[in-house]
Amino acid sequence: MTTQDSVTLLQERFVDMVKSNPRYSLRAFAGKLGLSPGGLSQILSRKKKLSLSRAHSIAESLKLEGK
């Protein structure tokens, strides 16, 4: 999976969580992933690159090890 695919997957996961709970925030999502809200925002807007090690830790947080 490329870094671009990882960011797209994160964006889709966030949208899914907001659909299931409209009050779900970027701050809550960042907390779940172990990131700062600003850092997550920069990753989602592709202003900051997602490192491979960070992508692995996010995948573990979201239980996406197989993907």
JSON list of N, CA and C in Angstrom, two decimals:
[
{"chain": "A", "resi": 1, "resn": "MET", "atom": "N", "xyz": [0.85, -1.17, 0.00]},
{"chain": "A", "resi": 1, "resn": "MET", "atom": "CA", "xyz": [0.00, 0.00, 0.00]},
{"chain": "A", "resi": 1, "resn": "MET", "atom": "C", "xyz": [0.89, 1.23, 0.00]},
{"chain": "A", "resi": 2, "resn": "THR", "atom": "N", "xyz": [0.59, 2.17, -0.87]},
{"chain": "A", "resi": 2, "resn": "THR", "atom": "CA", "xyz": [1.38, 3.39, -0.93]},
{"chain": "A", "resi": 2, "resn": "THR", "atom": "C", "xyz": [0.91, 4.37, 0.14]},
{"chain": "A", "resi": 3, "resn": "THR", "atom": "N", "xyz": [1.74, 5.39, 0.35]},
{"chain": "A", "resi": 3, "resn": "THR", "atom": "CA", "xyz": [1.39, 6.41, 1.33]},
{"chain": "A", "resi": 3, "resn": "THR", "atom": "C", "xyz": [0.10, 7.11, 0.92]},
{"chain": "A", "resi": 4, "resn": "GLN", "atom": "N", "xyz": [-0.06, 7.36, -0.38]},
{"chain": "A", "resi": 4, "resn": "GLN", "atom": "CA", "xyz": [-1.27, 8.01, -0.86]},
{"chain": "A", "resi": 4, "resn": "GLN", "atom": "C", "xyz": [-2.50, 7.16, -0.55]},
{"chain": "A", "resi": 5, "resn": "ASP", "atom": "N", "xyz": [-2.38, 5.85, -0.76]},
{"chain": "A", "resi": 5, "resn": "ASP", "atom": "CA", "xyz": [-3.49, 4.96, -0.43]},
{"chain": "A", "resi": 5, "resn": "ASP", "atom": "C", "xyz": [-3.79, 4.99, 1.07]},
{"chain": "A", "resi": 6, "resn": "SER", "atom": "N", "xyz": [-2.75, 5.08, 1.87]},
{"chain": "A", "resi": 6, "resn": "SER", "atom": "CA", "xyz": [-2.93, 5.13, 3.32]},
{"chain": "A", "resi": 6, "resn": "SER", "atom": "C", "xyz": [-3.70, 6.36, 3.74]},
{"chain": "A", "resi": 7, "resn": "VAL", "atom": "N", "xyz": [-3.38, 7.49, 3.14]},
{"chain": "A", "resi": 7, "resn": "VAL", "atom": "CA", "xyz": [-4.08, 8.74, 3.47]},
{"chain": "A", "resi": 7, "resn": "VAL", "atom": "C", "xyz": [-5.53, 8.64, 3.02]},
{"chain": "A", "resi": 8, "resn": "THR", "atom": "N", "xyz": [-5.76, 8.09, 1.84]},
{"chain": "A", "resi": 8, "resn": "THR", "atom": "CA", "xyz": [-7.13, 7.91, 1.35]},
{"chain": "A", "resi": 8, "resn": "THR", "atom": "C", "xyz": [-7.91, 7.01, 2.29]},
{"chain": "A", "resi": 9, "resn": "LEU", "atom": "N", "xyz": [-7.29, 5.94, 2.74]},
{"chain": "A", "resi": 9, "resn": "LEU", "atom": "CA", "xyz": [-7.93, 5.03, 3.68]},
{"chain": "A", "resi": 9, "resn": "LEU", "atom": "C", "xyz": [-8.28, 5.75, 4.98]},
{"chain": "A", "resi": 10, "resn": "LEU", "atom": "N", "xyz": [-7.38, 6.58, 5.48]},
{"chain": "A", "resi": 10, "resn": "LEU", "atom": "CA", "xyz": [-7.65, 7.36, 6.69]},
{"chain": "A", "resi": 10, "resn": "LEU", "atom": "C", "xyz": [-8.83, 8.31, 6.47]},
{"chain": "A", "resi": 11, "resn": "GLN", "atom": "N", "xyz": [-8.84, 8.99, 5.34]},
{"chain": "A", "resi": 11, "resn": "GLN", "atom": "CA", "xyz": [-9.93, 9.91, 5.04]},
{"chain": "A", "resi": 11, "resn": "GLN", "atom": "C", "xyz": [-11.26, 9.16, 4.99]},
{"chain": "A", "resi": 12, "resn": "GLU", "atom": "N", "xyz": [-11.27, 8.02, 4.35]},
{"chain": "A", "resi": 12, "resn": "GLU", "atom": "CA", "xyz": [-12.50, 7.23, 4.26]},
{"chain": "A", "resi": 12, "resn": "GLU", "atom": "C", "xyz": [-12.96, 6.74, 5.62]},
{"chain": "A", "resi": 13, "resn": "ARG", "atom": "N", "xyz": [-12.01, 6.31, 6.45]},
{"chain": "A", "resi": 13, "resn": "ARG", "atom": "CA", "xyz": [-12.36, 5.83, 7.79]},
{"chain": "A", "resi": 13, "resn": "ARG", "atom": "C", "xyz": [-12.96, 6.95, 8.62]},
{"chain": "A", "resi": 14, "resn": "PHE", "atom": "N", "xyz": [-12.37, 8.15, 8.52]},
{"chain": "A", "resi": 14, "resn": "PHE", "atom": "CA", "xyz": [-12.90, 9.29, 9.26]},
{"chain": "A", "resi": 14, "resn": "PHE", "atom": "C", "xyz": [-14.32, 9.63, 8.80]},
{"chain": "A", "resi": 15, "resn": "VAL", "atom": "N", "xyz": [-14.54, 9.64, 7.49]},
{"chain": "A", "resi": 15, "resn": "VAL", "atom": "CA", "xyz": [-15.88, 9.92, 6.95]},
{"chain": "A", "resi": 15, "resn": "VAL", "atom": "C", "xyz": [-16.88, 8.88, 7.45]},
{"chain": "A", "resi": 16, "resn": "ASP", "atom": "N", "xyz": [-16.48, 7.61, 7.45]},
{"chain": "A", "resi": 16, "resn": "ASP", "atom": "CA", "xyz": [-17.36, 6.55, 7.94]},
{"chain": "A", "resi": 16, "resn": "ASP", "atom": "C", "xyz": [-17.73, 6.77, 9.41]},
{"chain": "A", "resi": 17, "resn": "MET", "atom": "N", "xyz": [-16.76, 7.17, 10.21]},
{"chain": "A", "resi": 17, "resn": "MET", "atom": "CA", "xyz": [-17.02, 7.38, 11.63]},
{"chain": "A", "resi": 17, "resn": "MET", "atom": "C", "xyz": [-17.95, 8.57, 11.84]},
{"chain": "A", "resi": 18, "resn": "VAL", "atom": "N", "xyz": [-17.79, 9.61, 11.03]},
{"chain": "A", "resi": 18, "resn": "VAL", "atom": "CA", "xyz": [-18.67, 10.78, 11.13]},
{"chain": "A", "resi": 18, "resn": "VAL", "atom": "C", "xyz": [-20.09, 10.41, 10.68]},
{"chain": "A", "resi": 19, "resn": "LYS", "atom": "N", "xyz": [-20.20, 9.55, 9.67]},
{"chain": "A", "resi": 19, "resn": "LYS", "atom": "CA", "xyz": [-21.53, 9.13, 9.22]},
{"chain": "A", "resi": 19, "resn": "LYS", "atom": "C", "xyz": [-22.26, 8.36, 10.31]},
{"chain": "A", "resi": 20, "resn": "SER", "atom": "N", "xyz": [-21.52, 7.54, 11.05]},
{"chain": "A", "resi": 20, "resn": "SER", "atom": "CA", "xyz": [-22.16, 6.77, 12.12]},
{"chain": "A", "resi": 20, "resn": "SER", "atom": "C", "xyz": [-22.42, 7.62, 13.36]},
{"chain": "A", "resi": 21, "resn": "ASN", "atom": "N", "xyz": [-21.64, 8.70, 13.53]},
{"chain": "A", "resi": 21, "resn": "ASN", "atom": "CA", "xyz": [-21.83, 9.60, 14.66]},
{"chain": "A", "resi": 21, "resn": "ASN", "atom": "C", "xyz": [-21.49, 11.01, 14.19]},
{"chain": "A", "resi": 22, "resn": "PRO", "atom": "N", "xyz": [-22.47, 11.81, 13.79]},
{"chain": "A", "resi": 22, "resn": "PRO", "atom": "CA", "xyz": [-22.20, 13.15, 13.26]},
{"chain": "A", "resi": 22, "resn": "PRO", "atom": "C", "xyz": [-21.44, 14.08, 14.21]},
{"chain": "A", "resi": 23, "resn": "ARG", "atom": "N", "xyz": [-21.42, 13.75, 15.47]},
{"chain": "A", "resi": 23, "resn": "ARG", "atom": "CA", "xyz": [-20.69, 14.59, 16.44]},
{"chain": "A", "resi": 23, "resn": "ARG", "atom": "C", "xyz": [-19.23, 14.16, 16.61]},
{"chain": "A", "resi": 24, "resn": "TYR", "atom": "N", "xyz": [-18.82, 13.10, 15.90]},
{"chain": "A", "resi": 24, "resn": "TYR", "atom": "CA", "xyz": [-17.44, 12.62, 15.98]},
{"chain": "A", "resi": 24, "resn": "TYR", "atom": "C", "xyz": [-16.52, 13.67, 15.38]},
{"chain": "A", "resi": 25, "resn": "SER", "atom": "N", "xyz": [-15.43, 13.97, 16.07]},
{"chain": "A", "resi": 25, "resn": "SER", "atom": "CA", "xyz": [-14.57, 15.07, 15.64]},
{"chain": "A", "resi": 25, "resn": "SER", "atom": "C", "xyz": [-13.20, 14.58, 15.18]},
{"chain": "A", "resi": 26, "resn": "LEU", "atom": "N", "xyz": [-12.54, 15.46, 14.47]},
{"chain": "A", "resi": 26, "resn": "LEU", "atom": "CA", "xyz": [-11.17, 15.18, 14.05]},
{"chain": "A", "resi": 26, "resn": "LEU", "atom": "C", "xyz": [-10.27, 15.03, 15.29]},
{"chain": "A", "resi": 27, "resn": "ARG", "atom": "N", "xyz": [-10.56, 15.79, 16.31]},
{"chain": "A", "resi": 27, "resn": "ARG", "atom": "CA", "xyz": [-9.80, 15.70, 17.57]},
{"chain": "A", "resi": 27, "resn": "ARG", "atom": "C", "xyz": [-9.94, 14.30, 18.19]},
{"chain": "A", "resi": 28, "resn": "ALA", "atom": "N", "xyz": [-11.15, 13.77, 18.19]},
{"chain": "A", "resi": 28, "resn": "ALA", "atom": "CA", "xyz": [-11.38, 12.43, 18.73]},
{"chain": "A", "resi": 28, "resn": "ALA", "atom": "C", "xyz": [-10.68, 11.37, 17.88]},
{"chain": "A", "resi": 29, "resn": "PHE", "atom": "N", "xyz": [-10.74, 11.52, 16.56]},
{"chain": "A", "resi": 29, "resn": "PHE", "atom": "CA", "xyz": [-10.09, 10.58, 15.65]},
{"chain": "A", "resi": 29, "resn": "PHE", "atom": "C", "xyz": [-8.58, 10.62, 15.85]},
{"chain": "A", "resi": 30, "resn": "ALA", "atom": "N", "xyz": [-8.03, 11.82, 15.98]},
{"chain": "A", "resi": 30, "resn": "ALA", "atom": "CA", "xyz": [-6.59, 11.97, 16.21]},
{"chain": "A", "resi": 30, "resn": "ALA", "atom": "C", "xyz": [-6.19, 11.30, 17.52]},
{"chain": "A", "resi": 31, "resn": "GLY", "atom": "N", "xyz": [-6.99, 11.48, 18.56]},
{"chain": "A", "resi": 31, "resn": "GLY", "atom": "CA", "xyz": [-6.70, 10.84, 19.84]},
{"chain": "A", "resi": 31, "resn": "GLY", "atom": "C", "xyz": [-6.70, 9.34, 19.74]},
{"chain": "A", "resi": 32, "resn": "LYS", "atom": "N", "xyz": [-7.63, 8.79, 18.98]},
{"chain": "A", "resi": 32, "resn": "LYS", "atom": "CA", "xyz": [-7.70, 7.34, 18.79]},
{"chain": "A", "resi": 32, "resn": "LYS", "atom": "C", "xyz": [-6.45, 6.83, 18.08]},
{"chain": "A", "resi": 33, "resn": "LEU", "atom": "N", "xyz": [-5.91, 7.65, 17.17]},
{"chain": "A", "resi": 33, "resn": "LEU", "atom": "CA", "xyz": [-4.73, 7.25, 16.39]},
{"chain": "A", "resi": 33, "resn": "LEU", "atom": "C", "xyz": [-3.42, 7.57, 17.08]},
{"chain": "A", "resi": 34, "resn": "GLY", "atom": "N", "xyz": [-3.48, 8.31, 18.18]},
{"chain": "A", "resi": 34, "resn": "GLY", "atom": "CA", "xyz": [-2.25, 8.69, 18.88]},
{"chain": "A", "resi": 34, "resn": "GLY", "atom": "C", "xyz": [-1.52, 9.83, 18.20]},
{"chain": "A", "resi": 35, "resn": "LEU", "atom": "N", "xyz": [-2.27, 10.69, 17.51]},
{"chain": "A", "resi": 35, "resn": "LEU", "atom": "CA", "xyz": [-1.69, 11.83, 16.82]},
{"chain": "A", "resi": 35, "resn": "LEU", "atom": "C", "xyz": [-2.27, 13.12, 17.39]},
{"chain": "A", "resi": 36, "resn": "SER", "atom": "N", "xyz": [-1.58, 14.22, 17.12]},
{"chain": "A", "resi": 36, "resn": "SER", "atom": "CA", "xyz": [-2.16, 15.51, 17.49]},
{"chain": "A", "resi": 36, "resn": "SER", "atom": "C", "xyz": [-3.20, 15.86, 16.43]},
{"chain": "A", "resi": 37, "resn": "PRO", "atom": "N", "xyz": [-4.23, 16.62, 16.80]},
{"chain": "A", "resi": 37, "resn": "PRO", "atom": "CA", "xyz": [-5.23, 17.02, 15.81]},
{"chain": "A", "resi": 37, "resn": "PRO", "atom": "C", "xyz": [-4.61, 17.79, 14.63]},
{"chain": "A", "resi": 38, "resn": "GLY", "atom": "N", "xyz": [-3.65, 18.65, 14.92]},
{"chain": "A", "resi": 38, "resn": "GLY", "atom": "CA", "xyz": [-2.99, 19.41, 13.86]},
{"chain": "A", "resi": 38, "resn": "GLY", "atom": "C", "xyz": [-2.19, 18.51, 12.94]},
{"chain": "A", "resi": 39, "resn": "GLY", "atom": "N", "xyz": [-1.49, 17.54, 13.53]},
{"chain": "A", "resi": 39, "resn": "GLY", "atom": "CA", "xyz": [-0.71, 16.60, 12.73]},
{"chain": "A", "resi": 39, "resn": "GLY", "atom": "C", "xyz": [-1.59, 15.76, 11.82]},
{"chain": "A", "resi": 40, "resn": "LEU", "atom": "N", "xyz": [-2.71, 15.28, 12.37]},
{"chain": "A", "resi": 40, "resn": "LEU", "atom": "CA", "xyz": [-3.64, 14.50, 11.56]},
{"chain": "A", "resi": 40, "resn": "LEU", "atom": "C", "xyz": [-4.22, 15.35, 10.44]},
{"chain": "A", "resi": 41, "resn": "SER", "atom": "N", "xyz": [-4.57, 16.58, 10.74]},
{"chain": "A", "resi": 41, "resn": "SER", "atom": "CA", "xyz": [-5.11, 17.48, 9.73]},
{"chain": "A", "resi": 41, "resn": "SER", "atom": "C", "xyz": [-4.11, 17.68, 8.59]},
{"chain": "A", "resi": 42, "resn": "GLN", "atom": "N", "xyz": [-2.85, 17.85, 8.93]},
{"chain": "A", "resi": 42, "resn": "GLN", "atom": "CA", "xyz": [-1.82, 18.03, 7.90]},
{"chain": "A", "resi": 42, "resn": "GLN", "atom": "C", "xyz": [-1.64, 16.77, 7.06]},
{"chain": "A", "resi": 43, "resn": "ILE", "atom": "N", "xyz": [-1.74, 15.60, 7.69]},
{"chain": "A", "resi": 43, "resn": "ILE", "atom": "CA", "xyz": [-1.63, 14.34, 6.95]},
{"chain": "A", "resi": 43, "resn": "ILE", "atom": "C", "xyz": [-2.81, 14.19, 6.01]},
{"chain": "A", "resi": 44, "resn": "LEU", "atom": "N", "xyz": [-4.02, 14.45, 6.49]},
{"chain": "A", "resi": 44, "resn": "LEU", "atom": "CA", "xyz": [-5.21, 14.29, 5.67]},
{"chain": "A", "resi": 44, "resn": "LEU", "atom": "C", "xyz": [-5.26, 15.27, 4.51]},
{"chain": "A", "resi": 45, "resn": "SER", "atom": "N", "xyz": [-4.69, 16.46, 4.71]},
{"chain": "A", "resi": 45, "resn": "SER", "atom": "CA", "xyz": [-4.66, 17.45, 3.63]},
{"chain": "A", "resi": 45, "resn": "SER", "atom": "C", "xyz": [-3.41, 17.30, 2.78]},
{"chain": "A", "resi": 46, "resn": "ARG", "atom": "N", "xyz": [-2.60, 16.28, 3.09]},
{"chain": "A", "resi": 46, "resn": "ARG", "atom": "CA", "xyz": [-1.38, 15.94, 2.35]},
{"chain": "A", "resi": 46, "resn": "ARG", "atom": "C", "xyz": [-0.31, 17.03, 2.40]},
{"chain": "A", "resi": 47, "resn": "LYS", "atom": "N", "xyz": [-0.33, 17.82, 3.47]},
{"chain": "A", "resi": 47, "resn": "LYS", "atom": "CA", "xyz": [0.72, 18.81, 3.68]},
{"chain": "A", "resi": 47, "resn": "LYS", "atom": "C", "xyz": [1.91, 18.20, 4.42]},
{"chain": "A", "resi": 48, "resn": "LYS", "atom": "N", "xyz": [1.66, 17.09, 5.09]},
{"chain": "A", "resi": 48, "resn": "LYS", "atom": "CA", "xyz": [2.69, 16.38, 5.83]},
{"chain": "A", "resi": 48, "resn": "LYS", "atom": "C", "xyz": [2.65, 14.93, 5.39]},
{"chain": "A", "resi": 49, "resn": "LYS", "atom": "N", "xyz": [3.82, 14.36, 5.13]},
{"chain": "A", "resi": 49, "resn": "LYS", "atom": "CA", "xyz": [3.87, 12.97, 4.67]},
{"chain": "A", "resi": 49, "resn": "LYS", "atom": "C", "xyz": [3.68, 12.01, 5.83]},
{"chain": "A", "resi": 50, "resn": "LEU", "atom": "N", "xyz": [3.08, 10.90, 5.53]},
{"chain": "A", "resi": 50, "resn": "LEU", "atom": "CA", "xyz": [2.85, 9.84, 6.50]},
{"chain": "A", "resi": 50, "resn": "LEU", "atom": "C", "xyz": [4.01, 8.86, 6.41]},
{"chain": "A", "resi": 51, "resn": "SER", "atom": "N", "xyz": [4.77, 8.75, 7.48]},
{"chain": "A", "resi": 51, "resn": "SER", "atom": "CA", "xyz": [5.90, 7.82, 7.48]},
{"chain": "A", "resi": 51, "resn": "SER", "atom": "C", "xyz": [5.40, 6.38, 7.56]},
{"chain": "A", "resi": 52, "resn": "LEU", "atom": "N", "xyz": [6.25, 5.48, 7.14]},
{"chain": "A", "resi": 52, "resn": "LEU", "atom": "CA", "xyz": [5.88, 4.07, 7.17]},
{"chain": "A", "resi": 52, "resn": "LEU", "atom": "C", "xyz": [5.63, 3.59, 8.60]},
{"chain": "A", "resi": 53, "resn": "SER", "atom": "N", "xyz": [6.47, 4.01, 9.53]},
{"chain": "A", "resi": 53, "resn": "SER", "atom": "CA", "xyz": [6.29, 3.57, 10.92]},
{"chain": "A", "resi": 53, "resn": "SER", "atom": "C", "xyz": [5.00, 4.14, 11.50]},
{"chain": "A", "resi": 54, "resn": "ARG", "atom": "N", "xyz": [4.67, 5.39, 11.16]},
{"chain": "A", "resi": 54, "resn": "ARG", "atom": "CA", "xyz": [3.43, 6.00, 11.64]},
{"chain": "A", "resi": 54, "resn": "ARG", "atom": "C", "xyz": [2.23, 5.31, 11.01]},
{"chain": "A", "resi": 55, "resn": "ALA", "atom": "N", "xyz": [2.35, 4.94, 9.72]},
{"chain": "A", "resi": 55, "resn": "ALA", "atom": "CA", "xyz": [1.26, 4.23, 9.04]},
{"chain": "A", "resi": 55, "resn": "ALA", "atom": "C", "xyz": [1.00, 2.89, 9.72]},
{"chain": "A", "resi": 56, "resn": "HIS", "atom": "N", "xyz": [2.07, 2.20, 10.14]},
{"chain": "A", "resi": 56, "resn": "HIS", "atom": "CA", "xyz": [1.91, 0.92, 10.83]},
{"chain": "A", "resi": 56, "resn": "HIS", "atom": "C", "xyz": [1.21, 1.10, 12.18]},
{"chain": "A", "resi": 57, "resn": "SER", "atom": "N", "xyz": [1.59, 2.13, 12.92]},
{"chain": "A", "resi": 57, "resn": "SER", "atom": "CA", "xyz": [0.97, 2.34, 14.22]},
{"chain": "A", "resi": 57, "resn": "SER", "atom": "C", "xyz": [-0.50, 2.74, 14.06]},
{"chain": "A", "resi": 58, "resn": "ILE", "atom": "N", "xyz": [-0.81, 3.51, 13.02]},
{"chain": "A", "resi": 58, "resn": "ILE", "atom": "CA", "xyz": [-2.21, 3.88, 12.76]},
{"chain": "A", "resi": 58, "resn": "ILE", "atom": "C", "xyz": [-3.00, 2.64, 12.38]},
{"chain": "A", "resi": 59, "resn": "ALA", "atom": "N", "xyz": [-2.41, 1.78, 11.55]},
{"chain": "A", "resi": 59, "resn": "ALA", "atom": "CA", "xyz": [-3.09, 0.55, 11.13]},
{"chain": "A", "resi": 59, "resn": "ALA", "atom": "C", "xyz": [-3.40, -0.32, 12.35]},
{"chain": "A", "resi": 60, "resn": "GLU", "atom": "N", "xyz": [-2.47, -0.39, 13.29]},
{"chain": "A", "resi": 60, "resn": "GLU", "atom": "CA", "xyz": [-2.72, -1.15, 14.52]},
{"chain": "A", "resi": 60, "resn": "GLU", "atom": "C", "xyz": [-3.85, -0.53, 15.32]},
{"chain": "A", "resi": 61, "resn": "SER", "atom": "N", "xyz": [-3.87, 0.81, 15.40]},
{"chain": "A", "resi": 61, "resn": "SER", "atom": "CA", "xyz": [-4.93, 1.49, 16.15]},
{"chain": "A", "resi": 61, "resn": "SER", "atom": "C", "xyz": [-6.30, 1.25, 15.55]},
{"chain": "A", "resi": 62, "resn": "LEU", "atom": "N", "xyz": [-6.34, 1.15, 14.21]},
{"chain": "A", "resi": 62, "resn": "LEU", "atom": "CA", "xyz": [-7.62, 0.93, 13.53]},
{"chain": "A", "resi": 62, "resn": "LEU", "atom": "C", "xyz": [-7.89, -0.53, 13.25]},
{"chain": "A", "resi": 63, "resn": "LYS", "atom": "N", "xyz": [-7.00, -1.39, 13.75]},
{"chain": "A", "resi": 63, "resn": "LYS", "atom": "CA", "xyz": [-7.13, -2.86, 13.54]},
{"chain": "A", "resi": 63, "resn": "LYS", "atom": "C", "xyz": [-7.17, -3.19, 12.06]},
{"chain": "A", "resi": 64, "resn": "LEU", "atom": "N", "xyz": [-6.20, -2.66, 11.31]},
{"chain": "A", "resi": 64, "resn": "LEU", "atom": "CA", "xyz": [-6.11, -2.87, 9.86]},
{"chain": "A", "resi": 64, "resn": "LEU", "atom": "C", "xyz": [-4.85, -3.65, 9.48]},
{"chain": "A", "resi": 65, "resn": "GLU", "atom": "N", "xyz": [-4.34, -4.48, 10.34]},
{"chain": "A", "resi": 65, "resn": "GLU", "atom": "CA", "xyz": [-3.07, -5.15, 10.09]},
{"chain": "A", "resi": 65, "resn": "GLU", "atom": "C", "xyz": [-3.03, -5.87, 8.74]},
{"chain": "A", "resi": 66, "resn": "GLY", "atom": "N", "xyz": [-4.14, -6.45, 8.31]},
{"chain": "A", "resi": 66, "resn": "GLY", "atom": "CA", "xyz": [-4.17, -7.20, 7.06]},
{"chain": "A", "resi": 66, "resn": "GLY", "atom": "C", "xyz": [-4.15, -6.32, 5.83]},
{"chain": "A", "resi": 67, "resn": "LYS", "atom": "N", "xyz": [-4.40, -5.03, 5.98]},
{"chain": "A", "resi": 67, "resn": "LYS", "atom": "CA", "xyz": [-4.47, -4.13, 4.85]},
{"chain": "A", "resi": 67, "resn": "LYS", "atom": "C", "xyz": [-3.19, -3.37, 4.70]}
]
